[in-house]
Short mmCIF file of C-alpha atoms in Angstrom, two decimals:
data_model
loop_
_atom_site.label_atom_id
_atom_site.label_comp_id
_atom_site.label_asym_id
_atom_site.label_seq_id
_atom_site.Cartn_x
_atom_site.Cartn_y
_atom_site.Cartn_z
CA UNK A 657 -50.81 18.35 33.92
CA UNK A 658 -52.65 15.88 31.73
CA UNK A 659 -50.41 13.72 29.59
CA UNK A 660 -52.78 14.21 26.65
CA UNK A 661 -52.25 17.99 26.81
CA UNK A 662 -48.47 17.56 26.70
CA UNK A 663 -48.63 15.06 23.86
CA UNK A 664 -50.83 17.46 21.91
CA UNK A 665 -48.43 20.36 22.58
CA UNK A 666 -45.45 18.32 21.38
CA UNK A 667 -47.32 17.29 18.26
CA UNK A 668 -48.25 20.91 17.53
CA UNK A 669 -44.65 22.07 18.01
CA UNK A 670 -43.30 19.34 15.75
CA UNK A 671 -45.85 20.56 13.20
CA UNK A 672 -44.44 24.08 13.46
CA UNK A 673 -40.92 22.75 12.88
CA UNK A 674 -42.11 20.72 9.86
CA UNK A 675 -43.75 23.80 8.37
CA UNK A 676 -40.56 25.77 8.96
CA UNK A 677 -38.39 23.16 7.20
CA UNK A 678 -40.67 23.17 4.14
CA UNK A 679 -40.78 26.98 4.07
CA UNK A 680 -36.97 27.30 4.13
CA UNK A 681 -36.59 24.77 1.31
CA UNK A 682 -39.22 26.69 -0.71
CA UNK A 683 -37.62 30.11 0.01
CA UNK A 684 -41.06 31.01 1.38
CA UNK A 685 -40.38 33.98 3.69
CA UNK A 686 -43.99 34.37 4.83
CA UNK A 687 -44.13 30.66 5.59
CA UNK A 688 -40.90 30.88 7.60
CA UNK A 689 -42.24 33.59 9.93
CA UNK A 690 -45.82 32.28 10.02
CA UNK A 691 -45.46 31.07 13.60
CA UNK A 692 -43.04 33.73 14.93
CA UNK A 693 -44.24 36.17 17.57
CA UNK A 694 -43.91 39.80 16.41
CA UNK A 695 -41.51 40.51 19.29
CA UNK A 696 -39.47 37.30 18.97
CA UNK A 697 -35.89 37.64 20.27
CA UNK A 698 -33.24 35.82 18.29
CA UNK A 699 -29.55 35.04 18.44
CA UNK A 700 -28.63 34.35 14.83
CA UNK A 701 -25.63 32.35 13.63
CA UNK A 702 -24.21 35.58 12.21
CA UNK A 703 -23.78 39.03 13.86
CA UNK A 704 -25.09 40.93 15.71
CA UNK A 705 -25.29 39.22 19.11
CA UNK A 706 -29.03 39.72 19.36
CA UNK A 707 -31.96 40.89 17.24
CA UNK A 708 -35.65 41.39 17.92
CA UNK A 709 -38.77 41.07 15.83
CA UNK A 710 -40.20 38.70 13.25
CA UNK A 711 -39.53 41.34 10.57
CA UNK A 712 -35.78 41.31 11.35
CA UNK A 713 -35.84 37.53 11.37
CA UNK A 714 -37.57 37.47 7.98
CA UNK A 715 -35.01 39.93 6.59
CA UNK A 716 -32.08 37.71 7.62
CA UNK A 717 -33.55 34.80 5.68
CA UNK A 718 -34.31 37.13 2.77
CA UNK A 719 -30.64 38.22 2.69
CA UNK A 720 -29.55 34.59 2.93
CA UNK A 721 -31.75 33.49 0.01
CA UNK A 722 -30.69 36.52 -2.06
CA UNK A 723 -27.11 35.33 -2.10
CA UNK A 724 -27.98 31.70 -2.89
CA UNK A 725 -28.23 30.33 -6.38
CA UNK A 726 -30.61 27.45 -7.08
CA UNK A 727 -32.06 25.02 -4.54
CA UNK A 728 -31.85 25.56 -0.79
CA UNK A 729 -31.06 22.39 1.14
CA UNK A 730 -32.33 22.30 4.72
CA UNK A 731 -32.48 19.32 7.04
CA UNK A 732 -33.29 18.99 10.73
CA UNK A 733 -31.99 16.11 12.84
CA UNK A 734 -31.99 15.09 16.51
CA UNK A 735 -35.08 17.14 17.28
CA UNK A 736 -36.09 17.05 20.95
CA UNK A 737 -39.14 18.86 22.29
CA UNK A 738 -39.86 19.82 25.91
CA UNK A 739 -43.41 21.08 26.26
CA UNK A 740 -45.66 22.20 29.06
CA UNK A 741 -49.13 23.68 28.81
CA UNK A 742 -48.02 27.09 27.47
CA UNK A 743 -44.20 27.21 27.45
CA UNK A 744 -41.96 24.89 25.43
CA UNK A 745 -38.52 24.66 23.92
CA UNK A 746 -36.91 22.45 21.33
CA UNK A 747 -33.36 21.80 20.18
CA UNK A 748 -32.00 20.25 17.03
CA UNK A 749 -29.01 19.98 14.69
CA UNK A 750 -29.66 21.49 11.25
CA UNK A 751 -27.96 21.40 7.88
CA UNK A 752 -28.08 24.30 5.43
CA UNK A 753 -26.65 23.86 1.96
CA UNK A 754 -26.60 25.42 -1.46
CA UNK A 755 -24.55 27.37 -3.96
CA UNK A 756 -23.68 30.97 -3.19
CA UNK A 757 -23.60 33.52 -6.00
CA UNK A 758 -20.14 34.89 -6.88
CA UNK A 759 -21.02 38.21 -5.26
CA UNK A 760 -22.36 36.53 -2.10
CA UNK A 761 -20.40 37.11 1.06
CA UNK A 762 -19.65 33.50 1.91
CA UNK A 763 -16.30 31.80 2.01
CA UNK A 764 -15.70 29.57 -1.07
CA UNK A 765 -19.12 30.53 -2.50
CA UNK A 766 -20.62 27.46 -0.96
CA UNK A 767 -23.10 27.20 1.88
CA UNK A 768 -22.79 23.79 3.48
CA UNK A 769 -22.65 23.58 7.25
CA UNK A 770 -24.33 22.00 10.22
CA UNK A 771 -25.49 24.25 13.02
CA UNK A 772 -27.29 23.98 16.35
CA UNK A 773 -30.71 25.54 16.91
CA UNK A 774 -32.70 26.03 20.10
CA UNK A 775 -36.22 27.40 19.80
CA UNK A 776 -38.37 28.81 22.61
CA UNK A 777 -42.17 28.79 22.28
CA UNK A 778 -45.13 30.29 24.12
CA UNK A 779 -48.76 29.49 23.57
CA UNK A 780 -50.38 32.82 22.77
CA UNK A 781 -54.15 32.51 22.69
CA UNK A 782 -54.71 29.11 21.10
CA UNK A 783 -51.57 29.04 18.96
CA UNK A 784 -47.94 28.24 19.69
CA UNK A 785 -45.55 31.00 18.65
CA UNK A 786 -41.75 31.17 18.45
CA UNK A 787 -40.70 33.73 21.06
CA UNK A 788 -36.98 32.97 20.95
CA UNK A 789 -34.46 31.32 18.64
CA UNK A 790 -30.76 30.67 18.99
CA UNK A 791 -28.74 29.36 16.03
CA UNK A 792 -24.98 28.87 16.01
CA UNK A 793 -21.86 27.03 14.98
CA UNK A 794 -19.13 26.50 17.60
CA UNK A 795 -15.80 28.33 17.31
CA UNK A 796 -12.20 27.16 17.70
CA UNK A 797 -10.71 29.34 20.46
CA UNK A 798 -7.09 28.70 19.47
CA UNK A 799 -7.44 30.54 16.16
CA UNK A 800 -10.89 32.19 16.37
CA UNK A 801 -12.30 30.34 13.36
CA UNK A 802 -15.88 29.13 13.04
CA UNK A 803 -16.16 25.33 13.10
CA UNK A 804 -18.36 25.09 10.01
CA UNK A 805 -16.88 21.71 9.07
CA UNK A 806 -18.42 19.69 11.92
CA UNK A 807 -20.93 16.91 11.28
CA UNK A 808 -23.39 15.37 13.74
CA UNK B 1140 -52.23 28.49 35.39
CA UNK B 1141 -52.06 30.59 38.54
CA UNK B 1142 -49.97 33.74 38.18
CA UNK B 1143 -48.44 33.08 41.61
CA UNK B 1144 -47.09 29.73 40.38
CA UNK B 1145 -45.45 31.39 37.38
CA UNK B 1146 -43.98 34.20 39.45
CA UNK B 1147 -42.55 31.65 41.85
CA UNK B 1148 -41.10 29.61 38.98
CA UNK B 1149 -39.43 32.72 37.51
CA UNK B 1150 -37.99 33.63 40.89
CA UNK B 1151 -36.61 30.12 41.35
CA UNK B 1152 -35.03 30.14 37.88
CA UNK B 1153 -33.44 33.55 38.45
CA UNK B 1154 -32.07 32.06 41.67
CA UNK B 1155 -30.49 29.22 39.70
CA UNK B 1156 -28.88 31.73 37.32
CA UNK B 1157 -27.56 33.78 40.28
CA UNK B 1158 -26.04 30.67 41.82
CA UNK B 1159 -24.46 29.79 38.50
CA UNK B 1160 -22.88 33.24 38.10
CA UNK B 1161 -21.36 33.06 41.59
CA UNK B 1162 -20.10 29.52 40.99
CA UNK B 1163 -18.35 30.45 37.72
CA UNK B 1164 -16.65 33.45 39.36
CA UNK B 1165 -15.51 31.19 42.22
CA UNK B 1166 -14.28 28.42 39.89
CA UNK B 1167 -16.66 26.20 41.86
CA UNK B 1168 -17.30 23.23 39.52
CA UNK B 1169 -19.74 21.47 41.86
CA UNK B 1170 -21.64 24.71 42.29
CA UNK B 1171 -21.80 25.19 38.52
CA UNK B 1172 -23.44 21.81 37.90
CA UNK B 1173 -25.55 21.82 41.09
CA UNK B 1174 -28.77 22.38 39.14
CA UNK B 1175 -27.93 20.47 35.95
CA UNK B 1176 -29.86 17.32 35.11
CA UNK B 1177 -27.56 14.28 34.76
CA UNK B 1178 -28.65 13.88 31.13
CA UNK B 1179 -28.53 17.57 30.19
CA UNK B 1180 -27.91 18.19 26.48
CA UNK B 1181 -25.68 21.11 25.64
CA UNK B 1182 -24.41 23.02 22.64
CA UNK B 1183 -21.22 24.65 23.89
CA UNK B 1184 -19.52 27.71 22.39
CA UNK B 1185 -16.64 25.45 21.34
CA UNK B 1186 -16.71 22.08 19.47
CA UNK B 1187 -18.21 19.55 19.23
CA UNK B 1188 -21.68 20.42 17.95
CA UNK B 1189 -23.41 18.69 20.85
CA UNK B 1190 -22.56 17.05 24.17
CA UNK B 1191 -24.61 15.23 26.79
CA UNK B 1192 -24.36 14.91 30.53
CA UNK B 1193 -23.63 17.12 33.52
CA UNK B 1194 -20.23 15.40 33.87
CA UNK B 1195 -19.21 16.50 30.35
CA UNK B 1196 -20.52 19.98 31.08
CA UNK B 1197 -18.48 20.11 34.30
CA UNK B 1198 -15.37 18.94 32.43
CA UNK B 1199 -15.64 21.75 29.87
CA UNK B 1200 -15.64 24.34 32.66
CA UNK B 1201 -12.78 22.49 34.36
CA UNK B 1202 -10.73 22.69 31.14
CA UNK B 1203 -11.62 26.36 30.79
CA UNK B 1204 -10.54 27.21 34.35
CA UNK B 1205 -7.36 25.15 33.98
CA UNK B 1206 -6.11 27.43 31.22
CA UNK B 1207 -7.05 30.65 33.04
CA UNK B 1208 -4.68 32.49 35.34
CA UNK B 1209 -6.11 34.51 38.22
CA UNK B 1210 -9.66 35.80 38.57
CA UNK B 1211 -12.52 34.66 36.34
CA UNK B 1212 -14.81 37.49 35.28
CA UNK B 1213 -18.38 36.49 34.49
CA UNK B 1214 -21.37 38.75 33.98
CA UNK B 1215 -24.90 38.10 32.78
CA UNK B 1216 -27.03 40.80 31.17
CA UNK B 1217 -30.42 41.05 29.45
CA UNK B 1218 -31.78 37.98 31.23
CA UNK B 1219 -35.32 37.04 30.18
CA UNK B 1220 -37.19 34.10 31.68
CA UNK B 1221 -40.21 32.31 30.22
CA UNK B 1222 -41.68 29.91 32.74
CA UNK B 1223 -44.64 27.60 32.95
CA UNK B 1224 -45.50 25.13 35.69
CA UNK B 1225 -42.78 22.61 34.81
CA UNK B 1226 -41.01 23.75 31.61
CA UNK B 1227 -39.08 27.01 31.25
CA UNK B 1228 -36.39 28.64 29.22
CA UNK B 1229 -34.23 31.71 29.66
CA UNK B 1230 -31.91 33.69 27.42
CA UNK B 1231 -29.18 36.18 28.22
CA UNK B 1232 -25.98 37.85 26.99
CA UNK B 1233 -22.90 36.88 29.03
CA UNK B 1234 -19.36 38.16 29.37
CA UNK B 1235 -16.43 35.90 30.21
CA UNK B 1236 -13.05 37.44 30.90
CA UNK B 1237 -9.66 36.64 32.34
CA UNK B 1238 -6.03 35.98 31.55
CA UNK B 1239 -5.12 32.79 29.75
CA UNK B 1240 -1.91 30.97 30.66
CA UNK B 1241 0.82 31.01 27.99
CA UNK B 1242 0.16 27.33 27.25
CA UNK B 1243 -3.62 27.85 27.04
CA UNK B 1244 -5.18 27.35 23.64
CA UNK B 1245 -6.74 30.78 23.26
CA UNK B 1246 -5.89 33.44 20.73
CA UNK B 1247 -3.80 36.27 22.24
CA UNK B 1248 -3.80 34.55 25.66
CA UNK B 1249 -6.75 36.62 26.70
CA UNK B 1250 -10.30 35.52 27.35
CA UNK B 1251 -12.61 38.47 26.90
CA UNK B 1252 -15.76 37.99 24.88
CA UNK B 1253 -19.53 38.35 25.04
CA UNK B 1254 -21.62 35.36 24.12
CA UNK B 1255 -25.28 34.39 23.95
CA UNK B 1256 -26.77 31.72 26.20
CA UNK B 1257 -30.14 30.00 26.11
CA UNK B 1258 -31.02 27.63 28.93
CA UNK B 1259 -33.85 25.11 29.00
CA UNK B 1260 -35.29 23.94 32.33
CA UNK B 1261 -37.64 21.24 33.55
CA UNK B 1262 -39.07 20.87 37.01
CA UNK B 1263 -38.02 17.40 38.13
CA UNK B 1264 -39.72 16.47 41.37
CA UNK B 1265 -39.78 19.72 43.33
CA UNK B 1266 -36.62 21.24 41.83
CA UNK B 1267 -35.87 23.04 38.57
CA UNK B 1268 -33.04 21.45 36.60
CA UNK B 1269 -31.13 22.59 33.52
CA UNK B 1270 -31.98 20.07 30.81
CA UNK B 1271 -30.48 22.02 27.91
CA UNK B 1272 -27.99 24.81 27.34
CA UNK B 1273 -26.84 26.56 24.20
CA UNK B 1274 -23.91 28.99 24.30
CA UNK B 1275 -22.36 30.70 21.28
CA UNK B 1276 -20.74 33.62 19.56
CA UNK B 1277 -21.86 34.51 16.01
CA UNK B 1278 -19.54 33.96 13.05
CA UNK B 1279 -18.65 36.15 10.06
CA UNK B 1280 -19.57 34.08 6.99
CA UNK B 1281 -17.36 36.03 4.58
CA UNK B 1282 -14.14 34.85 6.26
CA UNK B 1283 -15.31 32.16 8.71
CA UNK B 1284 -14.02 33.98 11.79
CA UNK B 1285 -15.75 33.99 15.19
CA UNK B 1286 -17.17 37.41 16.09
CA UNK B 1287 -15.67 37.49 19.59
CA UNK B 1288 -15.33 41.28 19.48
CA UNK B 1289 -19.06 42.11 19.66
CA UNK B 1290 -20.53 43.98 22.60
CA UNK B 1291 -24.16 44.18 23.67
#
């Protein structure tokens, strides 16, 4: 496949990630799901094991923002993109931070953890869409706690 | 791209997953990493956030098997494959089970949990290789515990 096509695909996917970062920081739910396929399948950092649909994905972010007070911090590091003509995936290490309202269900009323994200894309028509996402923190098997204190 | 090429790619990737399942059940470390790229990047279910290299991946399975007594149960469900000519990804829900030795660092000395896995592939030369893997269980944010009791 032509190198130019791959370079263009990578550039487009990095553009999608950039848009996503800005949308999360702005609590912009429509912006977050702008490039998600309607039937996207996602493994979120929180239960359940699996969910389907851009609407469910949007709702998870809505619930997250609802329990946060003030600014939402969101940073993406170590982004790597693997793209072909019409299938691609990317992985990255992300940081989410902010203050959680007293009634929010979050330990210590503080959101501040690094997590891993893998995103699967397909080119549908002329546009790249997110068809899969997997976000997680590792867990410590000896005591079943989430390792939310790790840093990249 | 020709449909036949995509169908063939999907078949080959499902073959890699089948081989992997059999290798885990057989505690066959060389079989497990047979199709992993030397520089594979993986987000394991346990810390750290990120690791690189098939050798590190092999070692994690070696450590896992070393603390297990008797048979290793491993099942893969809900496998979906998205393939292009030379980039692909797959996601699935897996079950790992077995008895953990008394000295093994695992809560309740029992390994029995469902987890999510996303695998990224690239065709390198004429063979598909795993260039990325992400395995995880979700966590409960209200008390920071790993949700190892979920079922698909």
